[in-house]
Amino acid sequence: QVQLVESGGGLVQAGGSLRLSCVASGIIFSISDMRWYRQAPGKQREVVAVITSGGRTNYPDSVKGRFTISRDNAKNTVYLQMNSLKPEDTAVYYCNALVYSAYWGQGTQVTVSS
């Protein structure tokens, strides 16, 4: 049974930082491409960070230079370091694993106050 469990969300003031974690089980984590998505109320889910099994990363312009994705294969964990947070970063953040199929976590709420 595949499980992705996110943690680290919360309430932070604009300009602050948060670090999200996602622990995976039931998959071969080391060969999985991992992504963080977010979904704000009334908006479509969008990808905010990608890290391939080989460690290559990619970000949309909206978060480039502020967000950093990383992974620890020994801990089956992917991280999202979010700095210089803005109110428009407020959303539910989801962890996604792509290995043969796509798997999702339950999401963690991030709220950035102005």
C-alpha positions as a printed NumPy array, in Angstrom:
array([[  0.   ,   0.   ,   0.   ],
       [  1.455,   3.326,  -1.086],
       [  1.367,   6.185,   1.381],
       [  2.629,   9.734,   1.083],
       [  2.391,  11.719,   4.302],
       [  3.006,  15.455,   4.242],
       [  3.823,  17.617,   7.233],
       [  5.184,  21.055,   8.034],
       [  2.353,  23.29 ,   6.913],
       [  1.   ,  26.09 ,   9.048],
       [  0.419,  29.803,   9.4  ],
       [  3.279,  32.193,   8.678],
       [  3.622,  35.904,   8.054],
       [  4.602,  37.244,   4.667],
       [  8.354,  37.053,   4.225],
       [  8.623,  34.028,   6.468],
       [  9.689,  30.472,   5.764],
       [  8.3  ,  26.977,   6.059],
       [  9.727,  23.568,   5.322],
       [  7.383,  20.851,   4.122],
       [  8.227,  17.168,   4.339],
       [  6.717,  14.166,   2.605],
       [  7.523,  10.652,   3.739],
       [  6.808,   7.892,   1.244],
       [  6.186,   4.221,   1.862],
       [  5.172,   1.342,  -0.369],
       [  7.137,   2.58 ,  -3.377],
       [ 10.721,   2.345,  -4.549],
       [ 11.448,   5.918,  -3.577],
       [ 14.878,   6.119,  -5.163],
       [ 13.49 ,   5.65 ,  -8.687],
       [ 10.483,   7.905,  -8.18 ],
       [ 10.182,  11.375,  -9.622],
       [  8.737,  13.567,  -6.882],
       [  6.684,  16.728,  -7.167],
       [  5.051,  19.268,  -4.944],
       [  1.761,  20.728,  -6.104],
       [ -0.493,  23.322,  -4.559],
       [ -4.134,  24.208,  -4.885],
       [ -5.622,  27.476,  -3.725],
       [ -9.388,  27.882,  -3.238],
       [-11.143,  28.229,  -6.571],
       [ -7.98 ,  27.542,  -8.545],
       [ -6.538,  24.583, -10.392],
       [ -3.849,  22.455,  -8.842],
       [ -0.43 ,  23.57 , -10.052],
       [  3.041,  22.099,  -9.775],
       [  5.509,  24.167,  -7.759],
       [  8.588,  21.94 ,  -7.714],
       [  9.931,  18.807,  -9.362],
       [ 12.862,  16.605,  -8.491],
       [ 13.69 ,  13.627, -10.646],
       [ 15.097,  10.335,  -9.45 ],
       [ 18.461,  11.622, -10.644],
       [ 18.178,  14.81 ,  -8.611],
       [ 17.358,  17.287, -11.35 ],
       [ 15.028,  20.053, -10.212],
       [ 12.621,  22.405, -11.912],
       [ 10.363,  25.237, -10.764],
       [  7.796,  27.55 , -12.285],
       [  8.689,  31.229, -12.429],
       [  6.221,  32.005,  -9.633],
       [  8.403,  30.27 ,  -7.021],
       [ 11.837,  30.157,  -8.643],
       [ 14.478,  31.531,  -6.298],
       [ 12.187,  31.188,  -3.266],
       [ 11.359,  27.472,  -3.124],
       [ 13.835,  24.598,  -3.052],
       [ 12.967,  20.939,  -3.434],
       [ 15.311,  18.251,  -2.16 ],
       [ 15.201,  14.565,  -1.382],
       [ 16.78 ,  12.101,   1.017],
       [ 16.536,   8.632,  -0.479],
       [ 17.79 ,   7.024,   2.729],
       [ 14.754,   8.45 ,   4.535],
       [ 12.255,   8.09 ,   1.663],
       [ 11.556,  11.782,   2.126],
       [ 11.17 ,  14.786,  -0.131],
       [ 11.314,  18.325,   1.206],
       [ 10.113,  21.709,   0.072],
       [ 11.895,  24.676,   1.609],
       [  9.793,  27.789,   1.089],
       [ 11.338,  31.174,   1.749],
       [ 10.123,  34.748,   1.26 ],
       [  6.559,  33.529,   1.398],
       [  3.808,  35.676,  -0.047],
       [  0.051,  35.705,   0.647],
       [ -0.48 ,  34.285,  -2.84 ],
       [  1.418,  31.175,  -1.76 ],
       [ -1.519,  30.293,   0.472],
       [ -2.818,  26.887,  -0.614],
       [ -3.009,  23.231,   0.232],
       [  0.303,  21.66 ,  -0.735],
       [  0.379,  18.104,  -2.022],
       [  3.199,  15.641,  -2.451],
       [  3.154,  13.554,  -5.629],
       [  5.184,  10.508,  -6.584],
       [  5.479,   9.26 , -10.138],
       [  6.746,   5.707, -10.483],
       [  4.771,   3.489, -12.882],
       [  1.664,   5.262, -11.495],
       [  0.972,   8.573,  -9.815],
       [  0.396,   8.74 ,  -6.079],
       [ -0.764,  11.62 ,  -3.908],
       [ -0.559,  12.63 ,  -0.305],
       [ -3.453,  14.069,   1.662],
       [ -2.129,  17.625,   1.571],
       [ -0.971,  20.139,   4.141],
       [ -2.335,  23.65 ,   4.513],
       [ -0.019,  26.62 ,   4.134],
       [ -1.433,  30.019,   5.033],
       [  0.587,  33.196,   4.553],
       [ -0.772,  36.297,   6.226],
       [ -0.054,  39.799,   4.96 ]])
